[in-house]
Amino acid sequence: EIVLTQSPATLSLSPGERATLSCRASQSVSRYLAWYQQKPGQVPRLLIYDASNRATGIPARFSGSGSGTDFTLTINSLEPEDFAVYYCQQRSNWPPYTFGQGTKLEIK
Amino acid sequence: QVQLVESGGGVVQPGGSLRLSCAASGFTFSTSGMHWVRQAPGKGLEWVTFIVYDGNNKYYADSVKGRFTISRDNSKNTLYLQMDSLRAEDTAVYYCASWARLGDFNYWGQGTLVTVSS
């Protein structure tokens, strides 16, 4: 089973700052990695697929990078609506389709 | 537009059973693999099970193997999850979802809450 480890667990930043979220896989997942955003009471929303492609309707301030075992989600110039929990998910070796434990992005 | 609508959640006693349904529309259900993903209160996302497009292959997380059964009826565009021998730790919002291994095909339902409590 591939384990995804996200860091940090919590990230405290102010609007306008840049957020850098990490997702590390226990073995290579090539580029089969997605990022989701989830706000309280809402369904997870796909942000990034195939490690670096923005999903439809996702603002350009969101970007993904990486391949193999190390991945990064970057959010430039944080907007108030960006404060949420972010999950990475691997779609390489399954079952299971593992998720990271999440990074909570909170307002400082 | 794509819609996935779950139903069947509720409160059940430990050891009990529940059957969830997910009605799909707006895409070709009969050619799409389907998943159930759950989220316990205040916790992260956990993949539960997957069924291929024709129902011939099914995969389960170790935590539910032998207790949960995924199935589908392509004539009704509906996905099911039969949950038996329920435990308190199965309490969660259950989402049905479909995603491609590569690409941006990715749809989730609104979820249905299952509470296992005496």
Coordinates of N, CA, C and O in Angstrom, one line a residue, chain B residues 7-96:
Chain B
S7 N -28.3 8.1 -1.3 CA -29.4 7.9 -0.4 C -29.2 6.7 0.5 O -28.3 5.8 0.1
G8 N -30.0 6.6 1.5 CA -30.0 5.3 2.3 C -29.2 5.4 3.7 O -29.2 4.5 4.4
G9 N -28.6 6.6 3.9 CA -27.9 6.7 5.2 C -28.9 6.8 6.3 O -30.1 7.0 6.2
G10 N -28.4 6.7 7.5 CA -29.2 6.8 8.7 C -28.5 6.3 9.9 O -27.3 6.1 9.9
V11 N -29.3 6.1 11.0 CA -28.7 5.5 12.2 C -29.0 4.0 12.3 O -30.1 3.6 12.1
V12 N -28.0 3.3 12.7 CA -28.1 1.8 12.8 C -27.3 1.4 14.0 O -26.3 2.0 14.4
Q13 N -27.8 0.3 14.6 CA -27.1 -0.2 15.8 C -25.9 -1.0 15.4 O -25.8 -1.6 14.2
P14 N -24.9 -1.1 16.2 CA -23.7 -2.0 16.0 C -24.2 -3.4 15.6 O -25.1 -3.9 16.3
G15 N -23.5 -4.0 14.6 CA -23.9 -5.3 14.1 C -25.0 -5.3 13.1 O -25.3 -6.3 12.5
G16 N -25.6 -4.1 12.9 CA -26.7 -4.0 11.9 C -26.2 -3.8 10.5 O -25.0 -3.9 10.2
S17 N -27.2 -3.7 9.6 CA -26.9 -3.5 8.2 C -27.6 -2.3 7.6 O -28.6 -1.8 8.2
L18 N -27.1 -1.8 6.5 CA -27.6 -0.7 5.8 C -27.2 -0.8 4.3 O -26.1 -1.3 4.0
R19 N -28.1 -0.3 3.4 CA -27.8 -0.3 2.0 C -27.8 1.1 1.5 O -28.9 1.7 1.6
L20 N -26.7 1.5 0.9 CA -26.7 2.9 0.3 C -26.9 2.7 -1.2 O -26.5 1.7 -1.8
S21 N -27.5 3.8 -1.7 CA -27.6 3.8 -3.2 C -27.0 5.1 -3.7 O -27.0 6.1 -3.0
C22 N -26.7 5.1 -5.0 CA -26.1 6.3 -5.6 C -26.7 6.4 -7.0 O -26.3 5.5 -7.9
A23 N -27.6 7.3 -7.3 CA -28.2 7.5 -8.6 C -27.3 8.4 -9.5 O -27.1 9.5 -9.0
A24 N -26.9 7.9 -10.6 CA -26.1 8.7 -11.5 C -26.8 9.2 -12.7 O -27.7 8.5 -13.3
S25 N -26.4 10.4 -13.2 CA -27.0 11.0 -14.4 C -26.0 11.9 -15.0 O -25.1 12.4 -14.3
G26 N -26.1 12.2 -16.3 CA -25.3 13.2 -17.0 C -24.0 12.7 -17.5 O -23.2 13.5 -18.1
F27 N -23.7 11.4 -17.4 CA -22.5 10.8 -18.0 C -22.8 9.4 -18.3 O -23.9 8.8 -17.8
T28 N -21.9 8.7 -19.0 CA -22.2 7.3 -19.4 C -21.8 6.4 -18.2 O -20.7 5.9 -18.1
F29 N -22.8 6.1 -17.4 CA -22.5 5.3 -16.1 C -22.0 4.0 -16.5 O -21.1 3.4 -15.8
S30 N -22.5 3.4 -17.5 CA -22.2 2.0 -17.8 C -20.8 1.7 -18.3 O -20.4 0.6 -18.4
T31 N -20.1 2.8 -18.6 CA -18.7 2.7 -19.0 C -17.7 3.3 -17.9 O -16.5 3.4 -18.2
S32 N -18.2 3.6 -16.8 CA -17.4 4.3 -15.8 C -17.2 3.4 -14.5 O -18.2 2.9 -14.0
G33 N -16.0 3.3 -14.1 CA -15.7 2.7 -12.8 C -16.3 3.6 -11.7 O -16.3 4.8 -11.8
M34 N -16.7 3.0 -10.6 CA -17.3 3.8 -9.5 C -16.7 3.4 -8.1 O -16.4 2.3 -7.9
H35 N -16.6 4.4 -7.3 CA -16.0 4.3 -5.9 C -17.0 4.7 -4.9 O -17.9 5.5 -5.1
W36 N -16.8 4.2 -3.7 CA -17.3 4.8 -2.4 C -16.1 5.3 -1.6 O -15.1 4.5 -1.4
V37 N -16.2 6.5 -1.1 CA -15.2 7.1 -0.2 C -15.9 7.6 1.0 O -17.1 8.1 0.9
R38 N -15.3 7.4 2.2 CA -16.0 7.9 3.4 C -15.1 8.8 4.2 O -13.9 8.9 4.0
Q39 N -15.8 9.6 5.1 CA -15.1 10.5 5.9 C -15.8 10.6 7.3 O -16.9 11.0 7.4
A40 N -15.0 10.0 8.2 CA -15.5 10.1 9.6 C -15.6 11.5 10.1 O -14.8 12.3 9.6
P41 N -16.4 11.8 11.1 CA -16.5 13.2 11.6 C -15.2 13.7 12.0 O -14.5 13.1 12.8
G42 N -14.8 14.9 11.4 CA -13.6 15.5 11.8 C -12.3 14.9 11.3 O -11.2 15.3 11.7
K43 N -12.5 13.8 10.5 CA -11.3 13.1 10.0 C -11.1 13.3 8.5 O -11.8 14.0 7.8
G44 N -10.1 12.6 7.9 CA -9.8 12.7 6.5 C -10.6 11.8 5.6 O -11.5 11.1 6.1
L45 N -10.2 11.8 4.4 CA -10.9 10.9 3.4 C -10.3 9.5 3.4 O -9.1 9.3 3.4
E46 N -11.2 8.5 3.3 CA -10.8 7.1 3.2 C -11.5 6.5 2.1 O -12.7 6.4 2.0
W47 N -10.7 6.0 1.1 CA -11.3 5.2 0.0 C -11.8 3.9 0.6 O -11.1 3.2 1.4
V48 N -13.0 3.5 0.2 CA -13.7 2.3 0.7 C -13.7 1.1 -0.3 O -13.3 0.0 0.0
T49 N -14.2 1.4 -1.5 CA -14.3 0.3 -2.5 C -14.5 0.8 -3.9 O -14.9 2.0 -4.1
F50 N -14.2 0.0 -4.9 CA -14.3 0.3 -6.3 C -14.9 -0.8 -7.1 O -14.5 -2.0 -6.8
I51 N -15.7 -0.5 -8.1 CA -16.2 -1.5 -8.9 C -16.0 -1.0 -10.4 O -16.2 0.1 -10.7
V52 N -15.5 -2.0 -11.2 CA -15.3 -1.6 -12.6 C -16.6 -1.4 -13.4 O -17.7 -1.8 -12.8
Y53 N -16.5 -1.0 -14.6 CA -17.7 -0.5 -15.3 C -18.8 -1.6 -15.5 O -20.0 -1.3 -15.4
D54 N -18.4 -2.8 -15.6 CA -19.3 -3.9 -15.9 C -19.7 -4.7 -14.6 O -20.4 -5.7 -14.7
G55 N -19.1 -4.4 -13.5 CA -19.3 -5.1 -12.3 C -18.6 -6.3 -12.1 O -18.7 -7.0 -11.0
N56 N -17.7 -6.7 -13.0 CA -17.0 -7.9 -12.9 C -15.8 -8.0 -12.0 O -15.4 -9.1 -11.6
N57 N -15.3 -6.8 -11.6 CA -14.2 -6.8 -10.6 C -14.5 -5.7 -9.6 O -15.0 -4.6 -9.9
K58 N -14.2 -6.1 -8.3 CA -14.5 -5.2 -7.2 C -13.3 -5.2 -6.3 O -12.6 -6.3 -6.1
Y59 N -13.0 -4.1 -5.6 CA -11.9 -4.0 -4.7 C -12.3 -3.3 -3.5 O -13.2 -2.4 -3.5
Y60 N -11.7 -3.7 -2.4 CA -12.1 -3.2 -1.1 C -11.0 -2.8 -0.2 O -9.9 -3.4 -0.3
A61 N -11.2 -1.8 0.6 CA -10.2 -1.5 1.7 C -10.2 -2.6 2.7 O -11.3 -3.2 2.9
D62 N -9.1 -2.8 3.3 CA -9.0 -3.9 4.3 C -10.0 -3.7 5.5 O -10.5 -4.7 6.0
S63 N -10.3 -2.4 5.8 CA -11.1 -2.1 6.9 C -12.6 -2.6 6.7 O -13.3 -2.7 7.7
V64 N -13.0 -2.8 5.5 CA -14.4 -3.2 5.2 C -14.5 -4.6 4.5 O -15.6 -5.0 4.3
K65 N -13.4 -5.1 4.2 CA -13.4 -6.4 3.4 C -14.1 -7.5 4.2 O -13.9 -7.6 5.4
G66 N -15.0 -8.2 3.5 CA -15.8 -9.2 4.1 C -17.1 -8.7 4.8 O -17.9 -9.5 5.2
R67 N -17.2 -7.4 4.9 CA -18.4 -6.8 5.6 C -19.3 -6.0 4.6 O -20.5 -5.9 4.7
F68 N -18.6 -5.3 3.7 CA -19.3 -4.4 2.7 C -19.2 -5.1 1.3 O -18.3 -5.8 1.0
T69 N -20.3 -4.8 0.5 CA -20.3 -5.3 -0.8 C -20.8 -4.2 -1.7 O -21.9 -3.6 -1.5
I70 N -20.0 -4.0 -2.8 CA -20.3 -3.0 -3.8 C -21.0 -3.7 -4.9 O -20.6 -4.8 -5.3
S71 N -22.0 -3.0 -5.5 CA -22.6 -3.6 -6.7 C -23.2 -2.4 -7.6 O -23.2 -1.3 -7.1
R72 N -23.6 -2.8 -8.7 CA -24.2 -1.7 -9.6 C -25.3 -2.3 -10.5 O -25.2 -3.5 -10.8
D73 N -26.2 -1.5 -11.0 CA -27.2 -1.9 -11.9 C -27.1 -0.9 -13.1 O -27.6 0.3 -12.9
N74 N -26.5 -1.2 -14.1 CA -26.3 -0.3 -15.2 C -27.6 0.0 -15.9 O -27.7 1.1 -16.6
S75 N -28.6 -0.8 -15.8 CA -29.9 -0.5 -16.5 C -30.6 0.6 -15.7 O -31.5 1.2 -16.3
K76 N -30.2 0.8 -14.4 CA -30.8 1.8 -13.6 C -29.9 3.0 -13.3 O -30.2 3.9 -12.5
N77 N -28.7 2.9 -13.8 CA -27.6 3.9 -13.6 C -27.5 4.1 -12.0 O -27.4 5.3 -11.6
T78 N -27.4 3.0 -11.3 CA -27.3 3.1 -9.9 C -26.2 2.2 -9.3 O -26.0 1.1 -9.7
L79 N -25.5 2.8 -8.3 CA -24.5 2.1 -7.6 C -25.0 1.8 -6.2 O -25.8 2.6 -5.6
Y80 N -24.6 0.7 -5.6 CA -25.0 0.3 -4.3 C -23.8 0.0 -3.4 O -22.7 -0.3 -3.8
L81 N -24.1 0.1 -2.1 CA -23.1 -0.3 -1.1 C -23.9 -1.0 0.0 O -24.6 -0.3 0.8
Q82 N -23.8 -2.3 0.1 CA -24.4 -3.1 1.2 C -23.4 -3.2 2.3 O -22.3 -3.7 2.1
M83 N -23.8 -2.7 3.5 CA -22.9 -2.6 4.6 C -23.5 -3.5 5.7 O -24.6 -3.3 6.2
D84 N -22.8 -4.6 6.0 CA -23.2 -5.5 7.1 C -22.2 -5.5 8.3 O -21.1 -4.9 8.1
S85 N -22.6 -6.0 9.4 CA -21.8 -6.1 10.6 C -21.2 -4.7 10.9 O -20.0 -4.6 11.1
L86 N -22.0 -3.7 10.9 CA -21.5 -2.4 11.1 C -21.0 -2.2 12.5 O -21.4 -2.7 13.5
R87 N -19.9 -1.3 12.5 CA -19.2 -1.0 13.7 C -19.3 0.5 14.0 O -19.5 1.3 13.0
A88 N -19.0 0.9 15.2 CA -19.0 2.4 15.5 C -18.0 3.1 14.6 O -18.3 4.2 14.2
E89 N -16.9 2.5 14.3 CA -15.9 3.1 13.4 C -16.3 3.3 12.0 O -15.6 3.9 11.2
D90 N -17.4 2.7 11.6 CA -17.9 2.9 10.2 C -18.8 4.2 10.1 O -19.2 4.6 9.0
T91 N -19.0 4.9 11.3 CA -19.7 6.1 11.2 C -19.0 7.1 10.4 O -17.8 7.4 10.6
A92 N -19.6 7.7 9.4 CA -19.0 8.6 8.4 C -20.0 9.1 7.4 O -21.1 8.6 7.3
V93 N -19.6 10.1 6.7 CA -20.3 10.5 5.5 C -19.7 9.6 4.4 O -18.5 9.5 4.2
Y94 N -20.6 9.0 3.6 CA -20.2 8.1 2.5 C -20.5 8.9 1.2 O -21.7 9.3 0.9
Y95 N -19.5 9.0 0.4 CA -19.6 9.6 -0.9 C -19.5 8.6 -2.0 O -18.6 7.7 -1.9
C96 N -20.3 8.6 -3.0 CA -20.0 7.9 -4.2 C -19.3 8.8 -5.2 O -19.5 10.1 -5.1

